[in-house]
Amino acid sequence: MMGLFGRLLGRSEPISSEKNRPSIAVPTLVLRESTTLPIVDWDALAAHAPQSDDRKVLDEFWTAVAFTWLERLRQSLGDGYDIVESERFLLLSSLDARPAKVMLDYVEKTRRRILMLLEGIAHDTENGKICILVFRDKDTYYQYVSNYFPEEGEFALSGGMFLQFGYGHFVFTEADMLQMEPTIAHELTHCLMQHLPIPAWLNEGIAVNTEHRLSPPLGHPLETPAELHQMHQDFWDSSTIQEFWSGKSWNHAGDSNKLSYDLAAHCVRLASADRKAFCAFANAANSGDSGANAAVNCLGYPVAYLAQAVLGEGDWGPKPETWKSGIEHGQF
């Protein structure tokens, strides 16, 4: 069955960005050096933010800054890209008017549904509209996202992600429009939880379950539940489970990435059996110990019990002292 975007990708007049120009003064953008496309040094720009506790003032300032950045990106990307906005989103893409509006309507609706579904956990940032970048092709997409990862290493491929660096924003490719609905539900969940310093497994598990709730998978899975369970049994051991708890396992291609998502989803379903306790856990969990202390205090049992329920008896507890530095958040 073709998704909402697939049914509505008609051709129409392009949207002009001229009418969307910010009406407030924006400081000169400070850009990071040696990037393939313009990326703002958000830490440097934060020094120019209004000294105000008024959320409306801050929201207007950061929205204007974000628009100015997207305009710089638009100029670098060449002809065909434009900017359009809705109540809480700014979209930079080469989409024509109709599909761009459909996309913005969908993300606004999905935002409201996530806030209801994850009440007490997910929140609007209200510090600038959320940016969505839809690149025309995968080459441009990877050219852009490569600026956020180390030059060396093996990383899982994706058709969309939420980059929680500085001013958090979505990135997608136009080629993946037909599969974009579940990706939006998944990545928007990350976006609305970015205020929480939660471990990757909890972040991803909540996002996967929310995605499946709002955009149920179509077709048949590649493996039966029994086959997938055996894959878990064969893959996880006392060493690989530490990559799961630290968040590094999402950054490896193949079974590591796939099984990390599935194990995280199982763990979150188990942990959320008591809604009130889970809400407290999600607000208290910290990536530094993968939620170990919060699990005992809020859920009433060690976080290792969640993995044990899926994998059986074993040495499954997080051991932060064994983790090495590096990427520790798998928000893909």
mmCIF file of C-alpha atoms in Angstrom:
data_model
loop_
_atom_site.group_PDB
_atom_site.id
_atom_site.type_symbol
_atom_site.label_atom_id
_atom_site.label_comp_id
_atom_site.label_asym_id
_atom_site.label_seq_id
_atom_site.Cartn_x
_atom_site.Cartn_y
_atom_site.Cartn_z
ATOM 1 C CA MET A 1 0.000 0.000 0.000
ATOM 2 C CA MET A 2 1.393 3.391 -0.986
ATOM 3 C CA GLY A 3 1.833 5.827 1.898
ATOM 4 C CA LEU A 4 0.370 9.288 2.315
ATOM 5 C CA PHE A 5 3.324 10.987 0.650
ATOM 6 C CA GLY A 6 3.307 8.490 -2.212
ATOM 7 C CA ARG A 7 -0.333 9.254 -3.005
ATOM 8 C CA LEU A 8 0.187 12.999 -2.999
ATOM 9 C CA LEU A 9 3.494 13.536 -4.795
ATOM 10 C CA GLY A 10 1.879 15.574 -7.550
ATOM 11 C CA ARG A 11 3.522 18.403 -9.450
ATOM 12 C CA SER A 12 2.468 22.009 -8.818
ATOM 13 C CA GLU A 13 3.882 25.505 -8.560
ATOM 14 C CA PRO A 14 7.030 25.824 -6.399
ATOM 15 C CA ILE A 15 6.891 27.627 -3.067
ATOM 16 C CA SER A 16 8.785 30.889 -2.848
ATOM 17 C CA SER A 17 10.881 31.459 0.259
ATOM 18 C CA GLU A 18 10.744 35.253 -0.132
ATOM 19 C CA LYS A 19 7.557 35.617 1.939
ATOM 20 C CA ASN A 20 9.113 33.646 4.803
ATOM 21 C CA ARG A 21 12.082 35.900 5.484
ATOM 22 C CA PRO A 22 12.596 36.555 9.239
ATOM 23 C CA SER A 23 11.344 39.922 10.478
ATOM 24 C CA ILE A 24 13.818 40.269 13.369
ATOM 25 C CA ALA A 25 17.541 41.029 13.269
ATOM 26 C CA VAL A 26 19.791 37.976 13.110
ATOM 27 C CA PRO A 27 23.491 38.093 14.082
ATOM 28 C CA THR A 28 26.077 37.129 11.484
ATOM 29 C CA LEU A 29 26.212 33.355 11.287
ATOM 30 C CA VAL A 30 29.376 31.716 12.592
ATOM 31 C CA LEU A 31 30.003 28.648 10.446
ATOM 32 C CA ARG A 32 32.041 25.587 11.289
ATOM 33 C CA GLU A 33 35.266 25.248 9.340
ATOM 34 C CA SER A 34 36.066 22.501 6.829
ATOM 35 C CA THR A 35 32.503 21.288 6.282
ATOM 36 C CA THR A 36 31.086 20.113 2.963
ATOM 37 C CA LEU A 37 27.985 22.318 3.363
ATOM 38 C CA PRO A 38 27.276 25.351 5.591
ATOM 39 C CA ILE A 39 26.828 24.251 9.227
ATOM 40 C CA VAL A 40 26.469 26.760 12.039
ATOM 41 C CA ASP A 41 28.696 26.829 15.103
ATOM 42 C CA TRP A 42 25.698 26.836 17.432
ATOM 43 C CA ASP A 43 27.769 27.281 20.598
ATOM 44 C CA ALA A 44 29.263 30.489 19.224
ATOM 45 C CA LEU A 45 25.863 31.770 18.130
ATOM 46 C CA ALA A 46 24.292 31.053 21.525
ATOM 47 C CA ALA A 47 26.271 33.989 22.965
ATOM 48 C CA HIS A 48 24.095 36.313 20.835
ATOM 49 C CA ALA A 49 20.761 34.921 22.048
ATOM 50 C CA PRO A 50 18.456 37.362 23.878
ATOM 51 C CA GLN A 51 18.998 37.489 27.634
ATOM 52 C CA SER A 52 15.372 36.730 28.324
ATOM 53 C CA ASP A 53 13.231 34.138 30.056
ATOM 54 C CA ASP A 54 10.371 34.865 27.672
ATOM 55 C CA ARG A 55 9.981 31.665 25.655
ATOM 56 C CA LYS A 56 8.231 33.521 22.839
ATOM 57 C CA VAL A 57 11.178 35.896 22.435
ATOM 58 C CA LEU A 58 13.661 32.995 22.392
ATOM 59 C CA ASP A 59 11.484 31.008 20.008
ATOM 60 C CA GLU A 60 11.295 33.891 17.551
ATOM 61 C CA PHE A 61 15.039 34.518 17.741
ATOM 62 C CA TRP A 62 16.067 30.907 17.126
ATOM 63 C CA THR A 63 13.452 30.476 14.393
ATOM 64 C CA ALA A 64 14.919 33.503 12.588
ATOM 65 C CA VAL A 65 18.443 32.118 13.034
ATOM 66 C CA ALA A 66 17.360 28.704 11.759
ATOM 67 C CA PHE A 67 15.718 30.248 8.697
ATOM 68 C CA THR A 68 18.859 32.272 7.936
ATOM 69 C CA TRP A 69 20.946 29.095 8.169
ATOM 70 C CA LEU A 70 18.563 27.197 5.888
ATOM 71 C CA GLU A 71 18.742 30.056 3.402
ATOM 72 C CA ARG A 72 22.542 29.738 3.373
ATOM 73 C CA LEU A 73 22.179 25.991 2.806
ATOM 74 C CA ARG A 74 19.632 26.587 0.042
ATOM 75 C CA GLN A 75 22.057 28.816 -1.812
ATOM 76 C CA SER A 76 24.824 26.213 -1.507
ATOM 77 C CA LEU A 77 22.619 23.367 -2.734
ATOM 78 C CA GLY A 78 21.793 25.151 -5.998
ATOM 79 C CA ASP A 79 18.605 25.614 -7.999
ATOM 80 C CA GLY A 80 15.416 23.818 -7.080
ATOM 81 C CA TYR A 81 15.557 24.018 -3.288
ATOM 82 C CA ASP A 82 13.218 26.220 -1.296
ATOM 83 C CA ILE A 83 12.039 26.896 2.264
ATOM 84 C CA VAL A 84 8.491 26.683 3.577
ATOM 85 C CA GLU A 85 7.191 26.676 7.143
ATOM 86 C CA SER A 86 4.285 25.608 9.319
ATOM 87 C CA GLU A 87 3.381 26.256 12.953
ATOM 88 C CA ARG A 88 6.381 24.394 14.420
ATOM 89 C CA PHE A 89 8.535 23.341 11.430
ATOM 90 C CA LEU A 90 10.831 24.800 8.764
ATOM 91 C CA LEU A 91 11.261 22.636 5.654
ATOM 92 C CA LEU A 92 14.178 22.966 3.215
ATOM 93 C CA SER A 93 13.662 20.736 0.175
ATOM 94 C CA SER A 94 13.263 20.541 -3.590
ATOM 95 C CA LEU A 95 9.666 19.357 -3.192
ATOM 96 C CA ASP A 96 6.920 21.200 -5.029
ATOM 97 C CA ALA A 97 4.104 22.996 -3.246
ATOM 98 C CA ARG A 98 1.638 20.165 -2.788
ATOM 99 C CA PRO A 99 3.944 17.439 -1.403
ATOM 100 C CA ALA A 100 5.735 20.020 0.765
ATOM 101 C CA LYS A 101 2.419 21.038 2.328
ATOM 102 C CA VAL A 102 1.414 17.391 2.779
ATOM 103 C CA MET A 103 4.685 16.703 4.553
ATOM 104 C CA LEU A 104 4.315 19.675 6.908
ATOM 105 C CA ASP A 105 0.690 18.757 7.669
ATOM 106 C CA TYR A 106 1.809 15.213 8.469
ATOM 107 C CA VAL A 107 4.670 16.208 10.795
ATOM 108 C CA GLU A 108 2.408 18.665 12.645
ATOM 109 C CA LYS A 109 -0.225 15.959 13.148
ATOM 110 C CA THR A 110 2.418 13.425 14.195
ATOM 111 C CA ARG A 111 3.945 15.913 16.655
ATOM 112 C CA ARG A 112 0.596 16.316 18.398
ATOM 113 C CA ARG A 113 0.033 12.549 18.539
ATOM 114 C CA ILE A 114 3.488 11.883 20.032
ATOM 115 C CA LEU A 115 2.987 14.550 22.698
ATOM 116 C CA MET A 116 -0.264 12.839 23.705
ATOM 117 C CA LEU A 117 1.150 9.310 23.549
ATOM 118 C CA LEU A 118 4.286 10.214 25.535
ATOM 119 C CA GLU A 119 2.703 12.703 27.909
ATOM 120 C CA GLY A 120 5.110 13.471 30.734
ATOM 121 C CA ILE A 121 8.121 12.335 28.671
ATOM 122 C CA ALA A 122 8.051 14.176 25.327
ATOM 123 C CA HIS A 123 7.949 17.983 25.215
ATOM 124 C CA ASP A 124 8.070 20.780 22.659
ATOM 125 C CA THR A 125 11.370 22.628 22.874
ATOM 126 C CA GLU A 126 9.791 26.007 21.988
ATOM 127 C CA ASN A 127 13.265 27.364 21.272
ATOM 128 C CA GLY A 128 12.967 27.716 17.532
ATOM 129 C CA LYS A 129 11.004 25.818 14.917
ATOM 130 C CA ILE A 130 12.200 22.320 14.086
ATOM 131 C CA CYS A 131 14.183 22.134 10.845
ATOM 132 C CA ILE A 132 13.645 19.408 8.253
ATOM 133 C CA LEU A 133 16.164 18.967 5.437
ATOM 134 C CA VAL A 134 15.092 16.791 2.500
ATOM 135 C CA PHE A 135 17.981 16.299 0.079
ATOM 136 C CA ARG A 136 17.353 15.497 -3.552
ATOM 137 C CA ASP A 137 19.654 12.447 -3.622
ATOM 138 C CA LYS A 138 21.588 10.124 -1.322
ATOM 139 C CA ASP A 139 24.983 11.508 -2.342
ATOM 140 C CA THR A 140 24.055 14.957 -1.035
ATOM 141 C CA TYR A 141 22.486 13.406 2.053
ATOM 142 C CA TYR A 142 25.657 11.521 2.986
ATOM 143 C CA GLN A 143 27.804 14.496 2.026
ATOM 144 C CA TYR A 144 25.882 16.490 4.640
ATOM 145 C CA VAL A 145 25.612 13.962 7.487
ATOM 146 C CA SER A 146 29.299 13.017 7.157
ATOM 147 C CA ASN A 147 30.083 16.342 8.840
ATOM 148 C CA TYR A 148 28.641 15.007 12.102
ATOM 149 C CA PHE A 149 30.633 11.784 12.382
ATOM 150 C CA PRO A 150 34.308 10.818 12.665
ATOM 151 C CA GLU A 151 36.257 10.505 9.433
ATOM 152 C CA GLU A 152 37.074 6.876 10.174
ATOM 153 C CA GLY A 153 34.866 4.041 11.307
ATOM 154 C CA GLU A 154 31.978 1.869 10.191
ATOM 155 C CA PHE A 155 28.531 3.397 10.390
ATOM 156 C CA ALA A 156 25.067 2.082 9.570
ATOM 157 C CA LEU A 157 23.399 3.500 6.453
ATOM 158 C CA SER A 158 20.056 5.244 6.762
ATOM 159 C CA GLY A 159 17.477 7.165 4.765
ATOM 160 C CA GLY A 160 16.725 9.615 7.534
ATOM 161 C CA MET A 161 17.801 10.661 11.014
ATOM 162 C CA PHE A 162 17.479 13.302 13.707
ATOM 163 C CA LEU A 163 20.820 14.987 14.306
ATOM 164 C CA GLN A 164 20.953 16.124 17.917
ATOM 165 C CA PHE A 165 23.972 18.376 17.498
ATOM 166 C CA GLY A 166 23.592 22.050 18.367
ATOM 167 C CA TYR A 167 20.253 22.974 16.787
ATOM 168 C CA GLY A 168 18.695 19.529 16.411
ATOM 169 C CA HIS A 169 17.189 18.857 12.992
ATOM 170 C CA PHE A 170 15.861 16.161 10.664
ATOM 171 C CA VAL A 171 17.617 15.018 7.502
ATOM 172 C CA PHE A 172 15.992 12.843 4.828
ATOM 173 C CA THR A 173 16.376 12.019 1.154
ATOM 174 C CA GLU A 174 13.679 12.661 -1.416
ATOM 175 C CA ALA A 175 14.277 9.169 -2.820
ATOM 176 C CA ASP A 176 12.860 7.695 0.404
ATOM 177 C CA MET A 177 9.598 9.663 0.384
ATOM 178 C CA LEU A 178 7.445 6.539 0.152
ATOM 179 C CA GLN A 179 8.997 5.202 3.371
ATOM 180 C CA MET A 180 9.161 8.553 5.151
ATOM 181 C CA GLU A 181 6.059 8.262 7.363
ATOM 182 C CA PRO A 182 7.460 5.720 9.862
ATOM 183 C CA THR A 183 10.831 7.488 9.766
ATOM 184 C CA ILE A 184 9.184 10.780 10.689
ATOM 185 C CA ALA A 185 7.315 9.155 13.602
ATOM 186 C CA HIS A 186 10.586 7.605 14.796
ATOM 187 C CA GLU A 187 12.813 10.656 14.391
ATOM 188 C CA LEU A 188 10.248 13.144 15.683
ATOM 189 C CA THR A 189 10.049 11.073 18.863
ATOM 190 C CA HIS A 190 13.809 11.593 19.288
ATOM 191 C CA CYS A 191 13.362 15.298 18.662
ATOM 192 C CA LEU A 192 10.659 15.666 21.317
ATOM 193 C CA MET A 193 12.827 13.834 23.861
ATOM 194 C CA GLN A 194 16.068 15.700 23.181
ATOM 195 C CA HIS A 195 15.786 17.512 26.532
ATOM 196 C CA LEU A 196 16.374 14.172 28.303
ATOM 197 C CA PRO A 197 19.948 12.794 28.775
ATOM 198 C CA ILE A 198 18.672 9.250 28.328
ATOM 199 C CA PRO A 199 20.750 6.292 27.112
ATOM 200 C CA ALA A 200 20.568 5.258 23.464
ATOM 201 C CA TRP A 201 18.696 1.989 24.127
ATOM 202 C CA LEU A 202 15.890 3.837 25.931
ATOM 203 C CA ASN A 203 15.788 6.576 23.303
ATOM 204 C CA GLU A 204 15.658 4.068 20.456
ATOM 205 C CA GLY A 205 13.260 1.691 22.192
ATOM 206 C CA ILE A 206 10.732 4.452 22.818
ATOM 207 C CA ALA A 207 11.148 5.700 19.243
ATOM 208 C CA VAL A 208 10.662 2.234 17.701
ATOM 209 C CA ASN A 209 7.545 1.502 19.743
ATOM 210 C CA THR A 210 6.097 4.937 19.010
ATOM 211 C CA GLU A 211 6.834 4.472 15.298
ATOM 212 C CA HIS A 212 5.023 1.117 15.272
ATOM 213 C CA ARG A 213 2.096 2.593 17.169
ATOM 214 C CA LEU A 214 1.644 5.534 14.795
ATOM 215 C CA SER A 215 2.751 3.888 11.536
ATOM 216 C CA PRO A 216 2.376 0.090 11.818
ATOM 217 C CA PRO A 217 4.779 -1.938 9.624
ATOM 218 C CA LEU A 218 3.333 -3.258 6.360
ATOM 219 C CA GLY A 219 4.085 -6.679 4.887
ATOM 220 C CA HIS A 220 5.769 -9.625 6.534
ATOM 221 C CA PRO A 221 8.971 -9.473 8.612
ATOM 222 C CA LEU A 222 12.092 -11.073 7.160
ATOM 223 C CA GLU A 223 12.441 -13.434 10.125
ATOM 224 C CA THR A 224 9.963 -15.302 12.260
ATOM 225 C CA PRO A 225 9.930 -14.489 15.990
ATOM 226 C CA ALA A 226 11.762 -17.776 16.626
ATOM 227 C CA GLU A 227 14.447 -16.968 14.044
ATOM 228 C CA LEU A 228 14.913 -13.469 15.441
ATOM 229 C CA HIS A 229 15.191 -14.845 18.980
ATOM 230 C CA GLN A 230 17.918 -17.223 17.826
ATOM 231 C CA MET A 231 19.774 -14.333 16.195
ATOM 232 C CA HIS A 232 19.731 -12.560 19.556
ATOM 233 C CA GLN A 233 21.028 -15.677 21.292
ATOM 234 C CA ASP A 234 23.880 -16.002 18.803
ATOM 235 C CA PHE A 235 24.885 -12.340 18.784
ATOM 236 C CA TRP A 236 24.778 -11.030 22.352
ATOM 237 C CA ASP A 237 27.393 -11.921 24.918
ATOM 238 C CA SER A 238 29.071 -10.199 27.868
ATOM 239 C CA SER A 239 31.118 -8.062 25.456
ATOM 240 C CA THR A 240 28.567 -7.059 22.790
ATOM 241 C CA ILE A 241 25.942 -6.221 25.425
ATOM 242 C CA GLN A 242 28.219 -3.420 26.648
ATOM 243 C CA GLU A 243 28.043 -1.837 23.201
ATOM 244 C CA PHE A 244 24.260 -2.023 23.495
ATOM 245 C CA TRP A 245 24.242 -0.247 26.859
ATOM 246 C CA SER A 246 26.805 2.374 25.781
ATOM 247 C CA GLY A 247 25.016 3.061 22.480
ATOM 248 C CA LYS A 248 27.830 2.066 20.145
ATOM 249 C CA SER A 249 26.073 -0.998 18.733
ATOM 250 C CA TRP A 250 23.731 1.188 16.645
ATOM 251 C CA ASN A 251 26.683 2.577 14.723
ATOM 252 C CA HIS A 252 27.708 -0.787 13.266
ATOM 253 C CA ALA A 253 26.080 -2.120 10.117
ATOM 254 C CA GLY A 254 24.387 -5.500 9.870
ATOM 255 C CA ASP A 255 23.117 -7.601 12.766
ATOM 256 C CA SER A 256 24.482 -5.275 15.438
ATOM 257 C CA ASN A 257 22.302 -2.403 14.266
ATOM 258 C CA LYS A 258 19.228 -4.506 13.567
ATOM 259 C CA LEU A 259 19.320 -6.481 16.802
ATOM 260 C CA SER A 260 20.004 -3.366 18.864
ATOM 261 C CA TYR A 261 16.754 -1.816 17.678
ATOM 262 C CA ASP A 262 14.818 -4.986 18.384
ATOM 263 C CA LEU A 263 16.317 -5.576 21.824
ATOM 264 C CA ALA A 264 15.724 -1.931 22.767
ATOM 265 C CA ALA A 265 12.081 -2.176 21.708
ATOM 266 C CA HIS A 266 11.617 -5.326 23.816
ATOM 267 C CA CYS A 267 13.271 -3.703 26.838
ATOM 268 C CA VAL A 268 11.067 -0.604 26.611
ATOM 269 C CA ARG A 269 7.876 -2.662 26.255
ATOM 270 C CA LEU A 270 8.826 -4.565 29.394
ATOM 271 C CA ALA A 271 9.845 -1.462 31.330
ATOM 272 C CA SER A 272 6.670 0.444 30.390
ATOM 273 C CA ALA A 273 4.264 -2.114 31.863
ATOM 274 C CA ASP A 274 3.759 0.332 34.741
ATOM 275 C CA ARG A 275 3.113 3.657 32.964
ATOM 276 C CA LYS A 276 3.710 5.892 35.993
ATOM 277 C CA ALA A 277 6.942 4.141 36.986
ATOM 278 C CA PHE A 278 8.190 4.187 33.395
ATOM 279 C CA CYS A 279 7.527 7.923 33.074
ATOM 280 C CA ALA A 280 9.598 8.530 36.211
ATOM 281 C CA PHE A 281 12.329 6.237 34.867
ATOM 282 C CA ALA A 282 12.485 8.001 31.479
ATOM 283 C CA ASN A 283 12.856 11.371 33.200
ATOM 284 C CA ALA A 284 15.575 10.113 35.567
ATOM 285 C CA ALA A 285 17.612 7.783 33.320
ATOM 286 C CA ASN A 286 21.090 8.951 32.331
ATOM 287 C CA SER A 287 23.327 7.754 29.514
ATOM 288 C CA GLY A 288 26.336 7.748 31.851
ATOM 289 C CA ASP A 289 25.232 4.475 33.475
ATOM 290 C CA SER A 290 22.638 3.473 30.834
ATOM 291 C CA GLY A 291 19.836 4.077 33.301
ATOM 292 C CA ALA A 292 21.104 1.605 35.898
ATOM 293 C CA ASN A 293 20.480 3.797 38.947
ATOM 294 C CA ALA A 294 17.159 5.106 37.645
ATOM 295 C CA ALA A 295 15.928 1.560 36.980
ATOM 296 C CA VAL A 296 16.488 0.522 40.589
ATOM 297 C CA ASN A 297 14.984 3.730 41.965
ATOM 298 C CA CYS A 298 11.994 4.032 39.625
ATOM 299 C CA LEU A 299 11.257 0.557 38.245
ATOM 300 C CA GLY A 300 12.315 -1.333 41.354
ATOM 301 C CA TYR A 301 14.747 -3.713 39.641
ATOM 302 C CA PRO A 302 18.145 -3.649 37.864
ATOM 303 C CA VAL A 303 18.148 -2.624 34.210
ATOM 304 C CA ALA A 304 19.915 -5.930 33.441
ATOM 305 C CA TYR A 305 16.618 -7.718 34.160
ATOM 306 C CA LEU A 306 15.181 -6.242 30.974
ATOM 307 C CA ALA A 307 17.871 -7.855 28.825
ATOM 308 C CA GLN A 308 17.650 -11.057 30.834
ATOM 309 C CA ALA A 309 13.918 -11.334 30.096
ATOM 310 C CA VAL A 310 14.761 -11.425 26.380
ATOM 311 C CA LEU A 311 18.127 -13.212 26.333
ATOM 312 C CA GLY A 312 17.891 -15.520 29.336
ATOM 313 C CA GLU A 313 20.414 -15.898 32.144
ATOM 314 C CA GLY A 314 23.742 -14.183 31.582
ATOM 315 C CA ASP A 315 26.100 -11.355 32.463
ATOM 316 C CA TRP A 316 23.888 -8.614 31.045
ATOM 317 C CA GLY A 317 24.411 -5.647 33.371
ATOM 318 C CA PRO A 318 25.896 -2.352 32.102
ATOM 319 C CA LYS A 319 29.543 -1.728 33.026
ATOM 320 C CA PRO A 320 30.266 1.936 32.238
ATOM 321 C CA GLU A 321 33.887 1.614 33.359
ATOM 322 C CA THR A 322 34.554 -0.602 30.316
ATOM 323 C CA TRP A 323 33.146 1.821 27.743
ATOM 324 C CA LYS A 324 35.551 3.764 25.569
ATOM 325 C CA SER A 325 34.936 7.283 24.275
ATOM 326 C CA GLY A 326 33.158 7.760 20.985
ATOM 327 C CA ILE A 327 29.667 7.984 19.569
ATOM 328 C CA GLU A 328 27.253 6.848 22.233
ATOM 329 C CA HIS A 329 23.877 7.791 20.812
ATOM 330 C CA GLY A 330 22.252 5.767 18.049
ATOM 331 C CA GLN A 331 19.531 8.169 16.940
ATOM 332 C CA PHE A 332 19.058 6.803 13.445
#
